[in-house]
Short mmCIF file of C-alpha atoms and ligand atoms in Angstrom, two decimals:
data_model
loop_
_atom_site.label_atom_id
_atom_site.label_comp_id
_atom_site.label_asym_id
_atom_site.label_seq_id
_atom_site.Cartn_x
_atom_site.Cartn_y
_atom_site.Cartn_z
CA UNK I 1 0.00 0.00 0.00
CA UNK I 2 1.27 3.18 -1.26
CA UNK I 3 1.57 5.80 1.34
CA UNK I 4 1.46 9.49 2.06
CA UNK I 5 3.19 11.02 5.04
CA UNK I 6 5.18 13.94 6.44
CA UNK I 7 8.79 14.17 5.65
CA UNK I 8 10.83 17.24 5.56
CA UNK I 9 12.37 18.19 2.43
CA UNK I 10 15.58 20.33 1.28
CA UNK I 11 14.46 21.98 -2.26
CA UNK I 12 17.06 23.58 -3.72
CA UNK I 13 20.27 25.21 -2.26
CA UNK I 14 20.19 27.27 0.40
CA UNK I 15 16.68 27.38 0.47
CA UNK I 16 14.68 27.01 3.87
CA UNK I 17 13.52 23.33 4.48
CA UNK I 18 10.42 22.46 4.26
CA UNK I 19 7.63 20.18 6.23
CA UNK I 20 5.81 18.00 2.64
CA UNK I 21 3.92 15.39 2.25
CA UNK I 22 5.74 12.81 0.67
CA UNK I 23 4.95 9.44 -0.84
CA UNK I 24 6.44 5.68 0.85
CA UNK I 25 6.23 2.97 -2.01
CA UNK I 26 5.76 -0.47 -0.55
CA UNK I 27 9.07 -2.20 -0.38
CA UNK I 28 10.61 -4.15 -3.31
CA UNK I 29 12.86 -7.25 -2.68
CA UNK I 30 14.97 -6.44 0.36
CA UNK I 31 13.67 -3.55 1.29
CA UNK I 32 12.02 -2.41 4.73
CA UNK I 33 9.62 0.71 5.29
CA UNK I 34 10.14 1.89 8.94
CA UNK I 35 7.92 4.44 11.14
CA UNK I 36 10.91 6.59 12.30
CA UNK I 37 10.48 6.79 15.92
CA UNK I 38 13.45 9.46 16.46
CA UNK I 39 15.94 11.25 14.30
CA UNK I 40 18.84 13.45 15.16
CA UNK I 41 19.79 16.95 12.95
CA UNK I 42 23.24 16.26 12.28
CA UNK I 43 25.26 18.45 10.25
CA UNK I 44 25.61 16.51 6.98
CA UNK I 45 22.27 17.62 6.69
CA UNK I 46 22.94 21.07 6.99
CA UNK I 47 25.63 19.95 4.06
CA UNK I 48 23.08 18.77 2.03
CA UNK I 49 20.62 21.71 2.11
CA UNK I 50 23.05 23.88 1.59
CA UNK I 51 24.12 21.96 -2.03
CA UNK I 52 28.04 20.95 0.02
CA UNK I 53 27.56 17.54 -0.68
CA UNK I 54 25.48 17.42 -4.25
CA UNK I 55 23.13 18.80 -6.17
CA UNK I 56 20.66 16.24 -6.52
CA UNK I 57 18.27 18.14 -5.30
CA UNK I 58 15.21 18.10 -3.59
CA UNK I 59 16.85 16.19 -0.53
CA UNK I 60 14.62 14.17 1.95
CA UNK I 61 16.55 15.11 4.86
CA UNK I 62 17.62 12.89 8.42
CA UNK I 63 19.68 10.16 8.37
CA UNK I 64 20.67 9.74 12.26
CA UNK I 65 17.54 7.26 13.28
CA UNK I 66 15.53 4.61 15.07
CA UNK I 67 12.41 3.49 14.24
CA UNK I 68 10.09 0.28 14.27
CA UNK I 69 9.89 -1.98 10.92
CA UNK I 70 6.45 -1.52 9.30
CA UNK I 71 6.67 -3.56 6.94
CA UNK I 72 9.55 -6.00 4.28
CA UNK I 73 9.63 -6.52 1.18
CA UNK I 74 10.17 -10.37 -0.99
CA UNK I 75 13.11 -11.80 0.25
CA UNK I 76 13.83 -9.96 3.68
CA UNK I 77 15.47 -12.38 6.34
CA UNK I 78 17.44 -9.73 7.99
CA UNK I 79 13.92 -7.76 9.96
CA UNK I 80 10.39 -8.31 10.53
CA UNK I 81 7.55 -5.96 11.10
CA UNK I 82 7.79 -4.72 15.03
CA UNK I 83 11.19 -5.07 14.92
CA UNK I 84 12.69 -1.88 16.65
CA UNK I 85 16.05 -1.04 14.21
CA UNK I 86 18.88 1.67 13.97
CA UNK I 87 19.49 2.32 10.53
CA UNK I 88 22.70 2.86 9.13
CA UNK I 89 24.32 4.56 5.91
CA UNK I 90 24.50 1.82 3.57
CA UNK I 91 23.61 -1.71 3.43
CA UNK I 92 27.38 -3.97 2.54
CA UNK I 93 27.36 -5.95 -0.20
CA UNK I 94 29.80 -8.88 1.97
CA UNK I 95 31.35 -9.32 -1.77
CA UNK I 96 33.88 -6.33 -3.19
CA UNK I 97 37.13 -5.97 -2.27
CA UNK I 98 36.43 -3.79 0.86
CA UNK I 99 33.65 -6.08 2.00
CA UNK I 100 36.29 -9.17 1.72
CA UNK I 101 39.47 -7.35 3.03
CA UNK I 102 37.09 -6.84 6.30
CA UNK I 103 36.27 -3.06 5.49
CA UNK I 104 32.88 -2.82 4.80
CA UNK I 105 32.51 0.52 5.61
CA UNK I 106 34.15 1.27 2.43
CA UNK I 107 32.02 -1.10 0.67
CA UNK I 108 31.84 -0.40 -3.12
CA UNK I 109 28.73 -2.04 -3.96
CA UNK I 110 26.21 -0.89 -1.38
CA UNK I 111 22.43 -2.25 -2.10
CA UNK I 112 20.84 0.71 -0.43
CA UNK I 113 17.24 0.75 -1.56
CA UNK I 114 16.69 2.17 -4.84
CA UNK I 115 15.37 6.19 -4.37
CA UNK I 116 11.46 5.89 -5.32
CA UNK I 117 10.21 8.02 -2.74
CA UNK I 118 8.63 11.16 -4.61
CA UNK I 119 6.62 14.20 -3.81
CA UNK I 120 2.92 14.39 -4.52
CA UNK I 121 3.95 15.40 -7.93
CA UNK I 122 5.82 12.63 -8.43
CA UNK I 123 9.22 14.69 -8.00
CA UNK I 124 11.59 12.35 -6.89
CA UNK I 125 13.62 12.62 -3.59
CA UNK I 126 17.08 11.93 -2.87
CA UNK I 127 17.31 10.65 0.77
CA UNK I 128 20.44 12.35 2.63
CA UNK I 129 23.20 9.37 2.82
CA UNK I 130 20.52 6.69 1.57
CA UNK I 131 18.46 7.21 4.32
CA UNK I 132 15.78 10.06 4.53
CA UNK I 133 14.43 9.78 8.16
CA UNK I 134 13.22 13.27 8.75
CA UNK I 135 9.88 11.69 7.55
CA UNK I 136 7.48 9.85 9.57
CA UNK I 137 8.00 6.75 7.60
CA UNK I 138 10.83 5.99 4.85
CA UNK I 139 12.23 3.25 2.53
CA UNK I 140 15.25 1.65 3.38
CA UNK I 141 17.30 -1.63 2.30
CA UNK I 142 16.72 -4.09 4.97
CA UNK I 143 20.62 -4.28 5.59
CA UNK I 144 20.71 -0.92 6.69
CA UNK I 145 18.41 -2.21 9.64
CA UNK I 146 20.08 -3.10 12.81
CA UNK I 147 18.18 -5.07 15.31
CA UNK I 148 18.89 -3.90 19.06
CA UNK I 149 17.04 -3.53 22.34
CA UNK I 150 13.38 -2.24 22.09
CA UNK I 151 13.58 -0.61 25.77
CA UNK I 152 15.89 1.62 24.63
CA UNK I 153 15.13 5.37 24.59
CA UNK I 154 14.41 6.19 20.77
CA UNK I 155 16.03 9.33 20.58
CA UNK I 156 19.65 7.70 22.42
CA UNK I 157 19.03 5.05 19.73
CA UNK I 158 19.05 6.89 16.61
CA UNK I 159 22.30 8.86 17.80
CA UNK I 160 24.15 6.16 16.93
CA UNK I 161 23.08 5.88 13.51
CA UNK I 162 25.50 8.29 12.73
CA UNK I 163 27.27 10.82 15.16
CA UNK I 164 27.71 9.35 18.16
CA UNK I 165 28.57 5.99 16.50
CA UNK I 166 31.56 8.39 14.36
CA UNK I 167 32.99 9.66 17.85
CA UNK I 168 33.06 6.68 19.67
CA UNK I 169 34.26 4.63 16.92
CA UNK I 170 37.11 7.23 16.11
CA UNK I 171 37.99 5.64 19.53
CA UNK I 172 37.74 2.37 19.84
CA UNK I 173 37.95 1.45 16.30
CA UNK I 174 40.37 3.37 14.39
CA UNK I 175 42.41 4.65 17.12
CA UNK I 176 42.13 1.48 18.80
CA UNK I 177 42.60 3.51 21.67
CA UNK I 178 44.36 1.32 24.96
CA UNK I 179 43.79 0.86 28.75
CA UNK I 180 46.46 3.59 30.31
CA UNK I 181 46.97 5.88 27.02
CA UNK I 182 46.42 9.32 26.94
CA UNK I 183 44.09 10.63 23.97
CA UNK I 184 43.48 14.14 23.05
CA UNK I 185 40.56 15.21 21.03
CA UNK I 186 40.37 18.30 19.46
CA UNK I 187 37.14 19.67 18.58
CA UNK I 188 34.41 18.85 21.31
CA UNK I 189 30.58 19.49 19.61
CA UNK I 190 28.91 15.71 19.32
CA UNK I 191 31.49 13.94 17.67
CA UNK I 192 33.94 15.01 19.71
CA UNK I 193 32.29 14.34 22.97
CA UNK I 194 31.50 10.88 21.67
CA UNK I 195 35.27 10.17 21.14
CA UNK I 196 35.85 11.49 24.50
CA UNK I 197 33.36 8.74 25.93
CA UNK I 198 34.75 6.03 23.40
CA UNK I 199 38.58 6.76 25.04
CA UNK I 200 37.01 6.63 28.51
CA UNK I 201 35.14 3.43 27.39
CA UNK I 202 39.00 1.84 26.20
CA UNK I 203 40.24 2.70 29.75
CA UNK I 204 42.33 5.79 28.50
CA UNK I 205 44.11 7.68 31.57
CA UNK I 206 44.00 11.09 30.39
CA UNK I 207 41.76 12.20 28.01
CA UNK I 208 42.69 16.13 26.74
CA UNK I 209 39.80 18.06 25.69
CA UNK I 210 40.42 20.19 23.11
CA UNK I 211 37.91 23.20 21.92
CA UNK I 212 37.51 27.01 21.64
CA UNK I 213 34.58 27.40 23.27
CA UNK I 214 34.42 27.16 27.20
CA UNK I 215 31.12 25.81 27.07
CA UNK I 216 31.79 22.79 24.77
CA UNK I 217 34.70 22.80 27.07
CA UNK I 218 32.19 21.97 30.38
CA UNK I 219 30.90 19.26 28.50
CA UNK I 220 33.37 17.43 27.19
CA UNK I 221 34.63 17.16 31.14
CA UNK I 222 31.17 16.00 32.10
CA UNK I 223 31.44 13.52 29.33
CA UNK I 224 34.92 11.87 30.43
CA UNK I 225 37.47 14.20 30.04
CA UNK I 226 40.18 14.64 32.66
CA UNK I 227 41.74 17.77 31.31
CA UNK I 228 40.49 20.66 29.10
CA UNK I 229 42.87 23.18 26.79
CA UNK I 230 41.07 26.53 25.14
CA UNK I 231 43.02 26.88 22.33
CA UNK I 232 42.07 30.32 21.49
CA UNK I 233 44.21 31.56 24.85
CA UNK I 234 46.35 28.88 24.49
CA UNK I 235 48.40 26.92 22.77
CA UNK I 236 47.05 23.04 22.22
CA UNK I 237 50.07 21.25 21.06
CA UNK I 238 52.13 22.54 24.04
CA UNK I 239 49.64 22.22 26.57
CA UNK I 240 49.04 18.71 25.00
CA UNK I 241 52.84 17.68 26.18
CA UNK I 242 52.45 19.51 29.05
CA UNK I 243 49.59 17.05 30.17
CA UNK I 244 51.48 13.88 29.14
CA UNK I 245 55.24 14.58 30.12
CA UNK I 246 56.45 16.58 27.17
CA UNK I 247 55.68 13.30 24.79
CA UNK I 248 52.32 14.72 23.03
CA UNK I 249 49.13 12.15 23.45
CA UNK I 250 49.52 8.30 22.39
CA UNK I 251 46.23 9.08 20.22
CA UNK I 252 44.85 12.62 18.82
CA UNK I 253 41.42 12.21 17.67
CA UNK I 254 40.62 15.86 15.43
CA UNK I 255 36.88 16.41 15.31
CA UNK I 256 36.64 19.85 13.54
CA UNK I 257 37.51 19.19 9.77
CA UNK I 258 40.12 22.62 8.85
CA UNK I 259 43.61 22.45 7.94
CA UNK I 260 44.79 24.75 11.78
CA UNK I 261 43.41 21.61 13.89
CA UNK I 262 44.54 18.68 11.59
CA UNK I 263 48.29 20.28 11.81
CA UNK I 264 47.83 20.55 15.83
CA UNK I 265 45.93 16.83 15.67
CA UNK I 266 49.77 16.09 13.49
CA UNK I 267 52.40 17.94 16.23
CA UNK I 268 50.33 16.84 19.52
CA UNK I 269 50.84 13.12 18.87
CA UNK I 270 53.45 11.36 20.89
CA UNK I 271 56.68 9.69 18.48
CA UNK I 272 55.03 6.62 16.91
CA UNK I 273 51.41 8.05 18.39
CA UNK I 274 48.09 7.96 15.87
CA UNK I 275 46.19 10.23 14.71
CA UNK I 276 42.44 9.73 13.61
CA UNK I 277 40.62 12.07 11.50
CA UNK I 278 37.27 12.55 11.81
CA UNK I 279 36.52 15.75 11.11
CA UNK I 280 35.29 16.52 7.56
CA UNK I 281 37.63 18.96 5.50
CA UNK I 282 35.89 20.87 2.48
CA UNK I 283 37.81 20.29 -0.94
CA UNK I 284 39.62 23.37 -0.93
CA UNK I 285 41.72 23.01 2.10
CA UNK I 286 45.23 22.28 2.10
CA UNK I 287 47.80 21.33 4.88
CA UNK I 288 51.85 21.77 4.08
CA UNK I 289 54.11 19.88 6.27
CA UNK I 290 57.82 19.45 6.28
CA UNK I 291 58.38 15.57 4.85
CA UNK I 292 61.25 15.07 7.56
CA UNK I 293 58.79 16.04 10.03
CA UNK I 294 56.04 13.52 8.58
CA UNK I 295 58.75 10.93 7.56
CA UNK I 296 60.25 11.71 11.58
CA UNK I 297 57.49 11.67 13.93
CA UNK I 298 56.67 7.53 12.91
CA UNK I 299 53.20 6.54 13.64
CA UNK I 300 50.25 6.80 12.11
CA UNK I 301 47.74 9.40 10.31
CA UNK I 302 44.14 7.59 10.06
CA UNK I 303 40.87 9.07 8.89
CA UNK I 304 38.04 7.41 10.14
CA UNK I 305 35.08 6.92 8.11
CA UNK I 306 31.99 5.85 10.01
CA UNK I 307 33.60 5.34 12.92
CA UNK I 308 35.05 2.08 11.16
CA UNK I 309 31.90 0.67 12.47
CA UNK I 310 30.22 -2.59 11.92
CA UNK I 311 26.91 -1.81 12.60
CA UNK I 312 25.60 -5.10 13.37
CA UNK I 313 28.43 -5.18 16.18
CA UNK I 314 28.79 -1.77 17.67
CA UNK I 315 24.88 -0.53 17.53
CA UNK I 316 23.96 -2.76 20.17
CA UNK I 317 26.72 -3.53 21.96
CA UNK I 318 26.85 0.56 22.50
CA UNK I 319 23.13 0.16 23.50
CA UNK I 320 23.68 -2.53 26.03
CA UNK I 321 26.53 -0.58 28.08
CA UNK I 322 24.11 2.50 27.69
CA UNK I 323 21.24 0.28 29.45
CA UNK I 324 23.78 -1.13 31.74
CA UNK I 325 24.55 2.46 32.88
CA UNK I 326 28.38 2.32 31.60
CA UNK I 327 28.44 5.14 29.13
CA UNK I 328 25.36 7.73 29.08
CA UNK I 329 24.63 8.09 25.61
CA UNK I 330 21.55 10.31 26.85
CA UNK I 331 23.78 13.14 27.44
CA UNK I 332 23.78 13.59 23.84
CA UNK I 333 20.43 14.59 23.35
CA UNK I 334 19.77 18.58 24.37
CA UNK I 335 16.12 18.64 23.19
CA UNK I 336 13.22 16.73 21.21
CA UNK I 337 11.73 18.60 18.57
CA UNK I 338 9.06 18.58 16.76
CA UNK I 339 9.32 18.48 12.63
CA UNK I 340 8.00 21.65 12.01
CA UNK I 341 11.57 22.75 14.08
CA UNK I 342 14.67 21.40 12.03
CA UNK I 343 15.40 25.22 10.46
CA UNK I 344 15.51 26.02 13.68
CA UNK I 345 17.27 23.60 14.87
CA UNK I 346 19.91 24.37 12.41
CA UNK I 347 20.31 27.30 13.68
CA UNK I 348 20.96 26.79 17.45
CA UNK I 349 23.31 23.76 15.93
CA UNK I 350 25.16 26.66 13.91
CA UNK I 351 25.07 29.28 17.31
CA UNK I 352 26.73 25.75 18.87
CA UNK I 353 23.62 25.90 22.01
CA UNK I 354 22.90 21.99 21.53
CA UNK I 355 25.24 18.96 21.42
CA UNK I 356 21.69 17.28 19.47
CA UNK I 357 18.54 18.03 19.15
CA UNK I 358 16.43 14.90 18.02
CA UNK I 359 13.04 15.22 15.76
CA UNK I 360 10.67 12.63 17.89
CA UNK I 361 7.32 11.29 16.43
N1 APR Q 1 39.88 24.50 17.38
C1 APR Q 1 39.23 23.73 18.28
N2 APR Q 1 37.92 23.49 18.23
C2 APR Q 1 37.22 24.09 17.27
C3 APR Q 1 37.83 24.92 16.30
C4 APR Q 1 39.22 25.13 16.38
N3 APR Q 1 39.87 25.89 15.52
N4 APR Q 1 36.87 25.37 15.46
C5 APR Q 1 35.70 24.84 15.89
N5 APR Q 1 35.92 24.08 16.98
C6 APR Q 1 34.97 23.32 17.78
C7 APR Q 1 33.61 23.97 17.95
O1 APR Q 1 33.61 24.91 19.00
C8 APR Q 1 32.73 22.78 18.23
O2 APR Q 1 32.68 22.48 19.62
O3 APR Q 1 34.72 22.10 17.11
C9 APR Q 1 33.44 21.63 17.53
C10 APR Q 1 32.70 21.14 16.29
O4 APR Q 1 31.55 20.58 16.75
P1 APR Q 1 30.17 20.58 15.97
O5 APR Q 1 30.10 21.83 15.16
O6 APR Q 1 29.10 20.30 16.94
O7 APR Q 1 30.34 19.36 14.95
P2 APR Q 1 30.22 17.78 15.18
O8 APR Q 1 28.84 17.34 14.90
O9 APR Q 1 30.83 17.40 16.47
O10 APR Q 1 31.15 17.27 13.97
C11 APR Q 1 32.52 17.58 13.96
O11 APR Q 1 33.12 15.74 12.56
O12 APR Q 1 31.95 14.15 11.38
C12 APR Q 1 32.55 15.38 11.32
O13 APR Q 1 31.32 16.55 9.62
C13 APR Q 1 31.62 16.50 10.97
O14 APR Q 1 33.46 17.87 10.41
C14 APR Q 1 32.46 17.65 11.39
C15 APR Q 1 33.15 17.13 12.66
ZN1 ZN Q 2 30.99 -4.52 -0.41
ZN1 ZN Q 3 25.32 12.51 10.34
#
């Protein structure tokens, strides 16, 4: 059955977003349509509505969600209707190079549902990162359905479709932060919080908080951190080996994305220390660095894409040491909104008031 529902839609660049109604096909072979119980504003969909990331324009908007399966399509073994799911950016293919060199975050082949959502019109819509979840119901492939605890809040849940997932796994999975190593992250909105919970989570000693804004600062200590550096007044890399002997941090995680915090991410490592990228750099931006200091320093420079996540492991394995009370993912969430709010959500996110806010239904 064909159906017509709310959904919030991006229609051309720069232009306000909109509340629509939108049309849900009923899903082909290995596809799922899920009510969307909760979905955080993230800024990749910011990116999208403001024509960063393409111009396929008109965008169906949300992509950080949790939601109960309505209903699968021919073929589906993966979900069932009632089953309460976190869905993630692409469904793997388990066959391409990526997929079989145990990467499939990088998978090359994704089988993402195919985009047949439309507006009333018939105009179709391109769901941000294969996903679309500002919308009271949406289309998804199956595989990007992970099963996990139903007793879960919704709006903790759907965090880790995509930020707080990023942070922690910038932690755990790409810096494969230790038990005893000092970790400094730079750049403390979500992401950055959520690494500083992922290094707590790996039994990291010190954990450096890096930001330029005090109150982002106050967080990221609430959230785990054991020391906190405002690098506007002063200088990161040398208050970095201050804080861990004069050797720089055994893992830097940068969470900001611009060239003046991926060199102090570079110089605040400890000799044969890691860095992981996480932050998102736009195409333009360049960092020069002497080669004897890059061929000198040993180590590694990692980006981390998705948190290096396997969704099927991490989502709920981060939801059962939330519901034991071992990491609070609910300090994420500032405030549930309503869908009528995302602009405005946008903007607090942009004024940096709100670590999340989450569109509920
Ligand atoms: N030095 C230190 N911190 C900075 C700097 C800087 N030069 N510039 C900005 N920041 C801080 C901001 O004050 C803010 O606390 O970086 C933080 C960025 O946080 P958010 O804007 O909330 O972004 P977030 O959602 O955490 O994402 C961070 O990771 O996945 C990527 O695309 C995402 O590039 C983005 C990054
Ligand atoms: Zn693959
Ligand atoms: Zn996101």
């Amino acid at each position: 059955m064909v159906q017509q529902v709310l959904g919030v839609v991006a229609p051309g660049r720069d232009e306000p977003v909109r509340v629509e109604t939108i049309v849900v096909p009923d899903p082909g072979p290995g596809e799922a349509v899920v009510a969307v119980q909760a979905c955080g504003v993230c800024h990749t969909d910011l990116h999208y509505k403001q024509g960063g990331i393409s111009d396929d324009f008109p965008f169906l908007l949300g992509h950080e969600a949790a939601g109960v399966v309505e209903a699968v399509g021919p073929g589906v073994t993966e979900v069932e209707p009632g089953d309460f799911v976190i869905l993630n950016w692409r469904a793997v293919c388990g066959r391409c190079r990526a997929c079989l060199r145990g990467r499939p975050w990088y998978c090359f082949d994704t089988h993402n549902a195919r985009q047949r959502m439309t507006l009333t019109d018939g105009t179709e819509l391109s769901p941000a990162l294969g996903i679309g979840a500002f919308a009271e119901k949406t289309l998804v492939a199956a595989g990007q359905c992970t099963k996990v605890d139903p007793e879960v809040a919704p709006s903790v849940a759907g965090l880790l479709g995509c930020g707080v997932m990023a942070g922690i796994g910038a932690a755990i999975n790409t810096g494969q932060v230790g038990r005893g190593d000092s970790v400094a992250v730079i750049g403390c909105g979500g992401v950055g919080d959520a690494a500083v919970v992922g290094s707590r989570l790996a039994g990291a000693a010190r954990i450096i908080a890096v930001d330029i804004d005090d109150r982002k600062l106050e967080t990221a200590k609430a959230m785990g951190a054991t020391h906190t550096v405002n690098s506007r007044t002063t200088d990161p890399v040398e208050a970095i080996r201050d804080l861990t002997g004069g050797f720089g941090a055994d893992v830097v995680i940068e969470a900001v994305g611009r060239p003046e915090t991926y060199r102090q991410a570079f110089y605040a490592r400890d000799l044969a220390g890691t860095v992981v990228l996480v932050g998102v750099p736009t195409p333009e931006m360049k960092l020069e660095l002497p080669l004897l200091d890059v061929f000198g320093r040993g180590g590694s420079l990692k980006s981390s894409w998705y948190g290096d996540c396997l969704p099927s492991r991490d989502f709920p394995m981060l939801i059962d040491l939330h519901q034991q009370g071992r990491i609070d993912l609910g300090a994420f969430v500032t405030e549930e909104i309503g869908l009528g709010d995302v602009e405005q959500a946008f903007a607090r996110m942009h004024e940096g008031d709100v670590i999340r806010s989450v569109v509920r239904f």
